Short mmCIF file of C-alpha atoms in Angstrom, two decimals:
data_model
loop_
_atom_site.label_atom_id
_atom_site.label_comp_id
_atom_site.label_asym_id
_atom_site.label_seq_id
_atom_site.Cartn_x
_atom_site.Cartn_y
_atom_site.Cartn_z
CA MET I 1 0.00 0.00 0.00
CA LYS I 2 1.26 3.46 -0.91
CA PHE I 3 0.53 6.54 1.20
CA GLU I 4 -1.20 9.52 -0.37
CA LYS I 5 1.90 11.58 0.44
CA PRO I 6 5.29 10.81 2.05
CA ILE I 7 5.35 10.82 5.86
CA PRO I 8 8.46 11.69 7.95
CA VAL I 9 9.83 8.70 9.83
CA LYS I 10 9.83 10.76 13.04
CA GLU I 11 6.04 11.03 12.74
CA ILE I 12 5.73 7.28 12.22
CA ALA I 13 7.87 6.64 15.32
CA ALA I 14 5.64 8.93 17.39
CA MET I 15 2.46 7.26 16.11
CA ILE I 16 3.52 3.80 17.30
CA GLY I 17 5.64 4.83 20.31
CA ALA I 18 8.89 3.41 18.92
CA GLU I 19 12.51 4.31 19.55
CA LEU I 20 14.02 5.65 16.33
CA SER I 21 17.57 4.81 15.25
CA GLY I 22 19.48 5.18 12.00
CA ASN I 23 18.57 7.83 9.44
CA GLU I 24 16.06 10.15 11.14
CA ASN I 25 15.39 12.24 8.03
CA LEU I 26 13.74 9.56 5.90
CA MET I 27 10.27 9.78 4.39
CA ALA I 28 7.94 6.76 4.36
CA THR I 29 6.04 6.29 1.09
CA GLY I 30 4.20 3.04 1.82
CA ILE I 31 3.74 -0.05 3.96
CA ASN I 32 4.54 -3.58 2.83
CA GLU I 33 5.33 -7.18 3.69
CA ILE I 34 8.93 -8.31 3.33
CA HIS I 35 8.39 -10.17 0.02
CA LYS I 36 6.80 -7.11 -1.63
CA VAL I 37 8.84 -4.21 -0.22
CA GLU I 38 10.16 -1.35 -2.33
CA THR I 39 12.37 1.61 -1.50
CA GLY I 40 10.51 3.94 0.84
CA ASP I 41 8.35 1.19 2.36
CA ILE I 42 7.85 0.38 6.03
CA SER I 43 8.07 -3.31 6.91
CA PHE I 44 8.31 -5.25 10.18
CA VAL I 45 10.15 -8.21 11.65
CA ASP I 46 9.62 -9.92 15.00
CA PHE I 47 11.55 -13.21 14.68
CA GLU I 48 15.33 -13.17 14.94
CA LYS I 49 15.81 -15.75 12.17
CA TYR I 50 14.26 -13.22 9.73
CA TYR I 51 16.23 -10.19 10.93
CA ASN I 52 18.92 -10.43 8.28
CA ALA I 53 16.47 -10.84 5.39
CA CYS I 54 14.40 -7.85 6.50
CA LEU I 55 17.32 -5.57 7.39
CA HIS I 56 18.90 -6.14 3.99
CA SER I 57 15.69 -6.02 1.98
CA ALA I 58 14.50 -3.04 -0.07
CA ALA I 59 12.56 -1.76 2.96
CA THR I 60 13.70 1.71 4.02
CA ILE I 61 12.06 1.73 7.46
CA ILE I 62 11.89 -1.41 9.60
CA ILE I 63 9.83 -1.98 12.74
CA ILE I 64 11.80 -4.43 14.90
CA ASN I 65 11.72 -5.80 18.45
CA LYS I 66 15.45 -5.68 19.22
CA LYS I 67 18.08 -2.96 19.15
CA VAL I 68 20.51 -3.75 16.33
CA ALA I 69 22.76 -1.66 14.11
CA ALA I 70 20.76 0.10 11.42
CA PRO I 71 22.01 -0.64 7.87
CA GLU I 72 23.28 2.42 6.04
CA GLY I 73 20.49 4.61 4.71
CA LYS I 74 17.74 2.88 6.72
CA ALA I 75 15.80 3.69 9.87
CA LEU I 76 14.78 1.27 12.62
CA LEU I 77 11.71 1.66 14.82
CA VAL I 78 12.32 -0.41 17.95
CA LEU I 79 9.49 -1.60 20.22
CA ASP I 80 8.27 -4.80 21.88
CA ASP I 81 5.48 -5.79 19.48
CA PRO I 82 6.21 -4.95 15.80
CA PHE I 83 3.17 -6.94 14.61
CA SER I 84 0.68 -4.82 16.55
CA ALA I 85 2.50 -1.60 15.58
CA TYR I 86 2.29 -2.55 11.91
CA VAL I 87 -1.42 -3.34 12.24
CA SER I 88 -2.03 0.03 13.90
CA LEU I 89 -0.45 1.77 10.90
CA VAL I 90 -2.63 -0.19 8.47
CA LYS I 91 -5.76 0.78 10.39
CA ARG I 92 -4.67 4.41 10.48
CA PHE I 93 -3.85 4.79 6.78
CA ARG I 94 -6.43 2.42 5.31
CA PRO I 95 -9.30 2.37 7.80
CA PHE I 96 -12.50 0.45 7.22
CA VAL I 97 -15.10 2.78 5.69
CA PRO I 98 -18.71 1.51 5.85
CA ALA I 99 -20.72 1.43 2.63
CA HIS I 100 -24.12 3.15 2.39
CA THR I 101 -25.01 2.32 -1.21
CA PRO I 102 -24.72 -0.86 -3.34
CA VAL I 103 -22.31 0.93 -5.69
CA SER I 104 -19.96 3.44 -4.08
CA ASP I 105 -19.97 7.01 -5.34
CA THR I 106 -16.17 6.74 -5.52
CA ALA I 107 -16.26 3.73 -7.90
CA VAL I 108 -15.40 4.30 -11.56
CA ILE I 109 -17.23 2.03 -14.02
CA GLY I 110 -16.36 1.95 -17.71
CA GLU I 111 -18.59 2.41 -20.70
CA GLY I 112 -20.64 -0.62 -21.68
CA THR I 113 -20.15 -2.44 -18.37
CA VAL I 114 -23.26 -4.17 -16.98
CA LEU I 115 -23.91 -4.69 -13.27
CA GLN I 116 -26.64 -7.27 -12.70
CA PRO I 117 -29.00 -7.01 -9.67
CA ASN I 118 -27.51 -7.18 -6.16
CA VAL I 119 -23.91 -6.50 -7.24
CA PHE I 120 -21.93 -4.67 -4.55
CA VAL I 121 -19.08 -2.38 -5.61
CA GLY I 122 -16.96 -0.89 -2.83
CA HIS I 123 -15.07 2.36 -2.42
CA HIS I 124 -12.41 3.38 -4.97
CA VAL I 125 -13.08 0.38 -7.20
CA ARG I 126 -12.25 0.75 -10.90
CA ILE I 127 -13.99 -1.43 -13.48
CA GLY I 128 -13.10 -1.19 -17.17
CA LYS I 129 -15.20 -1.19 -20.32
CA ASN I 130 -17.61 -3.87 -21.58
CA CYS I 131 -17.55 -6.02 -18.47
CA ILE I 132 -20.43 -8.21 -17.23
CA ILE I 133 -20.76 -8.57 -13.46
CA HIS I 134 -23.45 -11.14 -12.66
CA PRO I 135 -25.86 -11.11 -9.67
CA ASN I 136 -24.63 -11.14 -6.07
CA VAL I 137 -20.98 -10.48 -6.91
CA THR I 138 -19.16 -8.58 -4.14
CA ILE I 139 -16.22 -6.37 -5.11
CA TYR I 140 -14.35 -4.97 -2.11
CA ASP I 141 -12.69 -1.54 -1.86
CA HIS I 142 -9.73 -0.59 -4.09
CA THR I 143 -10.17 -3.50 -6.52
CA ILE I 144 -9.10 -2.82 -10.12
CA ILE I 145 -10.77 -4.70 -12.99
CA GLY I 146 -9.77 -4.36 -16.64
CA ASP I 147 -11.82 -4.36 -19.85
CA ASN I 148 -13.97 -7.25 -21.16
CA VAL I 149 -14.03 -9.09 -17.84
CA ILE I 150 -16.85 -11.51 -16.93
CA ILE I 151 -17.51 -12.35 -13.28
CA HIS I 152 -20.21 -14.93 -12.56
CA ALA I 153 -22.75 -14.97 -9.76
CA GLY I 154 -21.78 -15.12 -6.11
CA THR I 155 -18.07 -14.46 -6.52
CA VAL I 156 -16.24 -12.37 -3.91
CA ILE I 157 -13.30 -10.22 -4.98
CA GLY I 158 -10.99 -8.66 -2.40
CA ALA I 159 -11.81 -10.30 0.94
CA ASP I 160 -9.14 -10.08 3.65
CA ALA I 161 -6.05 -12.27 3.72
CA PHE I 162 -6.04 -15.38 5.90
CA TYR I 163 -3.08 -14.24 7.98
CA PHE I 164 -2.83 -14.35 11.79
CA LYS I 165 -0.28 -14.22 14.59
CA LYS I 166 -0.66 -16.81 17.35
CA ARG I 167 -0.70 -15.55 20.95
CA ALA I 168 -0.56 -18.83 22.88
CA ASP I 169 -0.83 -17.15 26.29
CA ARG I 170 -4.33 -15.77 25.63
CA GLU I 171 -7.83 -17.24 25.50
CA VAL I 172 -8.40 -15.61 22.08
CA MET I 173 -5.18 -16.75 20.46
CA TYR I 174 -5.04 -15.31 16.95
CA ASP I 175 -4.39 -11.66 16.09
CA LYS I 176 -5.44 -10.62 12.61
CA LEU I 177 -2.90 -8.99 10.30
CA GLU I 178 -5.11 -6.35 8.74
CA SER I 179 -5.13 -6.32 4.94
CA CYS I 180 -4.43 -3.13 2.99
CA GLY I 181 -3.61 -4.63 -0.40
CA ARG I 182 -5.71 -4.92 -3.54
CA VAL I 183 -6.94 -7.34 -6.17
CA ILE I 184 -6.04 -6.50 -9.77
CA ILE I 185 -7.86 -8.37 -12.54
CA GLU I 186 -6.42 -7.66 -15.98
CA HIS I 187 -8.25 -7.50 -19.34
CA ASP I 188 -10.27 -10.37 -20.85
CA VAL I 189 -10.47 -12.51 -17.71
CA GLU I 190 -13.47 -14.74 -16.92
CA ILE I 191 -14.14 -15.79 -13.34
CA GLY I 192 -16.70 -18.48 -12.58
CA ALA I 193 -19.48 -18.61 -10.01
CA GLY I 194 -18.75 -18.82 -6.30
CA CYS I 195 -15.05 -17.96 -6.55
CA THR I 196 -13.10 -16.10 -3.84
CA ILE I 197 -10.05 -13.98 -4.56
CA ASP I 198 -8.38 -12.47 -1.49
CA LYS I 199 -6.61 -9.12 -1.53
CA GLY I 200 -2.92 -8.93 -0.69
CA VAL I 201 -1.94 -8.24 2.91
CA SER I 202 -0.16 -5.12 1.69
CA GLY I 203 0.55 -5.70 -2.01
CA ASP I 204 -1.56 -6.91 -4.91
CA THR I 205 -3.20 -10.20 -5.79
CA ILE I 206 -3.04 -10.28 -9.59
CA ILE I 207 -5.01 -12.28 -12.15
CA GLY I 208 -3.32 -12.03 -15.56
CA ALA I 209 -4.97 -11.12 -18.85
CA GLY I 210 -6.88 -13.86 -20.67
CA THR I 211 -7.03 -16.22 -17.70
CA ARG I 212 -10.16 -18.34 -17.20
CA PHE I 213 -11.51 -19.67 -13.87
CA ASP I 214 -14.18 -22.31 -13.49
CA ASN I 215 -16.53 -22.25 -10.47
CA MET I 216 -15.47 -22.47 -6.81
CA ILE I 217 -11.85 -21.33 -7.25
CA HIS I 218 -9.99 -19.83 -4.28
CA VAL I 219 -6.93 -17.58 -4.71
CA GLY I 220 -5.05 -16.64 -1.55
CA HIS I 221 -3.56 -13.29 -0.60
CA GLY I 222 -0.79 -11.85 -2.72
CA ALA I 223 -0.84 -14.66 -5.28
CA VAL I 224 0.14 -13.73 -8.82
CA ILE I 225 -1.61 -15.66 -11.58
CA GLY I 226 -0.15 -15.29 -15.06
CA ARG I 227 -1.72 -14.71 -18.47
CA ASN I 228 -3.91 -17.27 -20.25
CA CYS I 229 -4.10 -19.72 -17.37
CA LEU I 230 -6.95 -22.23 -17.07
CA PHE I 231 -8.20 -23.40 -13.64
CA ALA I 232 -10.94 -26.03 -13.33
CA ALA I 233 -13.43 -26.27 -10.46
CA GLN I 234 -12.34 -26.26 -6.81
CA VAL I 235 -8.71 -25.32 -7.40
CA GLY I 236 -7.16 -23.68 -4.34
CA ILE I 237 -4.09 -21.42 -4.51
CA GLY I 238 -2.14 -20.57 -1.34
CA GLY I 239 -1.01 -17.09 -0.43
CA LYS I 240 1.91 -15.53 -2.33
CA ALA I 241 2.08 -18.38 -4.84
CA ILE I 242 3.25 -17.43 -8.33
CA ILE I 243 1.55 -19.21 -11.23
CA GLU I 244 3.26 -18.31 -14.50
CA ASP I 245 1.62 -17.92 -17.93
CA ASN I 246 -0.31 -20.71 -19.70
CA VAL I 247 -0.58 -22.99 -16.67
CA ILE I 248 -3.51 -25.45 -16.52
CA LEU I 249 -4.74 -26.73 -13.16
CA TRP I 250 -7.50 -29.33 -13.39
CA GLY I 251 -10.22 -29.89 -10.78
CA GLN I 252 -9.45 -29.88 -7.06
CA VAL I 253 -5.74 -29.19 -7.44
CA GLY I 254 -4.34 -27.76 -4.21
CA VAL I 255 -1.36 -25.40 -4.44
CA SER I 256 0.62 -24.50 -1.33
CA LYS I 257 1.83 -21.00 -0.48
CA ASP I 258 5.15 -19.33 -1.39
CA LEU I 259 5.99 -21.37 -4.48
CA THR I 260 6.19 -21.00 -8.25
CA ILE I 261 4.58 -23.12 -10.97
CA GLY I 262 6.48 -22.55 -14.20
CA LYS I 263 5.11 -21.45 -17.53
CA GLY I 264 3.06 -24.01 -19.43
CA ALA I 265 2.87 -26.60 -16.65
CA VAL I 266 -0.21 -28.85 -16.47
CA VAL I 267 -1.38 -30.43 -13.19
CA TYR I 268 -3.97 -33.21 -13.34
CA ALA I 269 -7.06 -33.29 -11.11
CA GLN I 270 -6.89 -33.87 -7.34
CA SER I 271 -3.15 -33.34 -7.21
CA GLY I 272 -1.32 -31.59 -4.38
CA VAL I 273 1.50 -29.14 -5.11
CA PRO I 274 3.71 -28.59 -2.02
CA ALA I 275 6.74 -27.05 -3.73
CA SER I 276 7.74 -25.23 -6.91
CA LEU I 277 7.32 -26.97 -10.27
CA GLU I 278 9.30 -26.61 -13.48
CA GLY I 279 7.34 -25.27 -16.43
CA GLY I 280 6.45 -27.16 -19.59
CA LYS I 281 5.74 -30.49 -17.88
CA VAL I 282 2.68 -32.53 -16.87
CA TYR I 283 2.22 -33.49 -13.21
CA PHE I 284 -0.03 -35.76 -11.17
CA GLY I 285 -0.39 -37.09 -7.62
CA SER I 286 -0.13 -35.83 -4.07
CA PRO I 287 2.58 -34.77 -3.74
CA VAL I 288 2.89 -34.27 -7.49
CA THR I 289 5.47 -35.98 -9.64
CA ASP I 290 5.85 -36.42 -13.40
CA ALA I 291 2.44 -37.66 -14.57
CA ARG I 292 3.75 -40.61 -16.59
CA GLU I 293 5.89 -41.81 -13.70
CA LYS I 294 2.95 -41.57 -11.31
CA GLN I 295 0.69 -43.50 -13.70
CA ARG I 296 3.30 -46.29 -14.02
CA GLU I 297 3.58 -46.37 -10.23
CA LEU I 298 -0.20 -46.73 -9.87
CA ALA I 299 -0.20 -49.53 -12.44
CA TRP I 300 2.36 -51.46 -10.36
CA ILE I 301 0.39 -50.84 -7.16
CA LYS I 302 -2.67 -52.45 -8.76
CA ARG I 303 -0.58 -55.58 -9.40
CA ILE I 304 0.44 -56.01 -5.75
CA PRO I 305 -2.38 -58.48 -4.91
CA GLU I 306 -1.46 -60.61 -7.94
CA MET I 307 2.23 -60.57 -7.02
CA TRP I 308 1.44 -61.39 -3.39
CA ALA I 309 -0.70 -64.34 -4.45
CA LYS I 310 2.16 -65.71 -6.60
CA LEU I 311 4.62 -65.38 -3.73
CA ASN I 312 2.33 -67.27 -1.35
CA SER I 313 1.77 -70.05 -3.90
#
């Protein structure tokens, strides 16, 4: 998320009650998770094993829970609970604003676009030309939709990320990491009925041009789906996964978070993808392997009773 205007780091420190070290003259231009950060962004780290990655990332301002040397050109904001401080900044700069009309006055809707009955369009949404949005679609704030997009009934675009911090010492254990990202749907995309596409925690969830979704598809926060992909029913994509162009995922494929599926890969139905896959190949199984190898393996498994009977005879 980018701020409307740069904010002095001294002001940020005062807002969250942090001790400021390093360059005190910096200006914050946005807020971001570690995997999405750009120069000028604020990020946070609260586990020592991630200190090095965060301190040497593109983040300019880092909220941290231990006094360490600030890398050159960066500022550190030191306090006990970076997670809660980060959440407080999200709530301050992108607060929840209730809706009072089905289509927000701040939404921009292109020429030729049709909104069927009971469509909800939130604040600061932009929808391109010649789109068809079918009944009961919900489009959350700040979503961007390109031209010639079709979204079928009951789909939800831009719900919050599924992202929590566990507090084991409390009765209510999970603190929500508030989402301030967006969903961006590029031109010529079709999204089936009953799909859910979550916004990024701080960056963008992106659906590439020409991609087609069947019904009941879920895309997690911050995932990036390439151009001309094809997903069959009940595919689930974990947060921050990267699916490159021309990938086909058949029904009920489950894709874990933080991985990449290479360009042109095909994954057969009911497969599980726990780690990155090379492009241009066909996969099957859970966990997936080369489809032909898995099919040979299954053929041998079917012969086990026959082989066992021969051994016993």
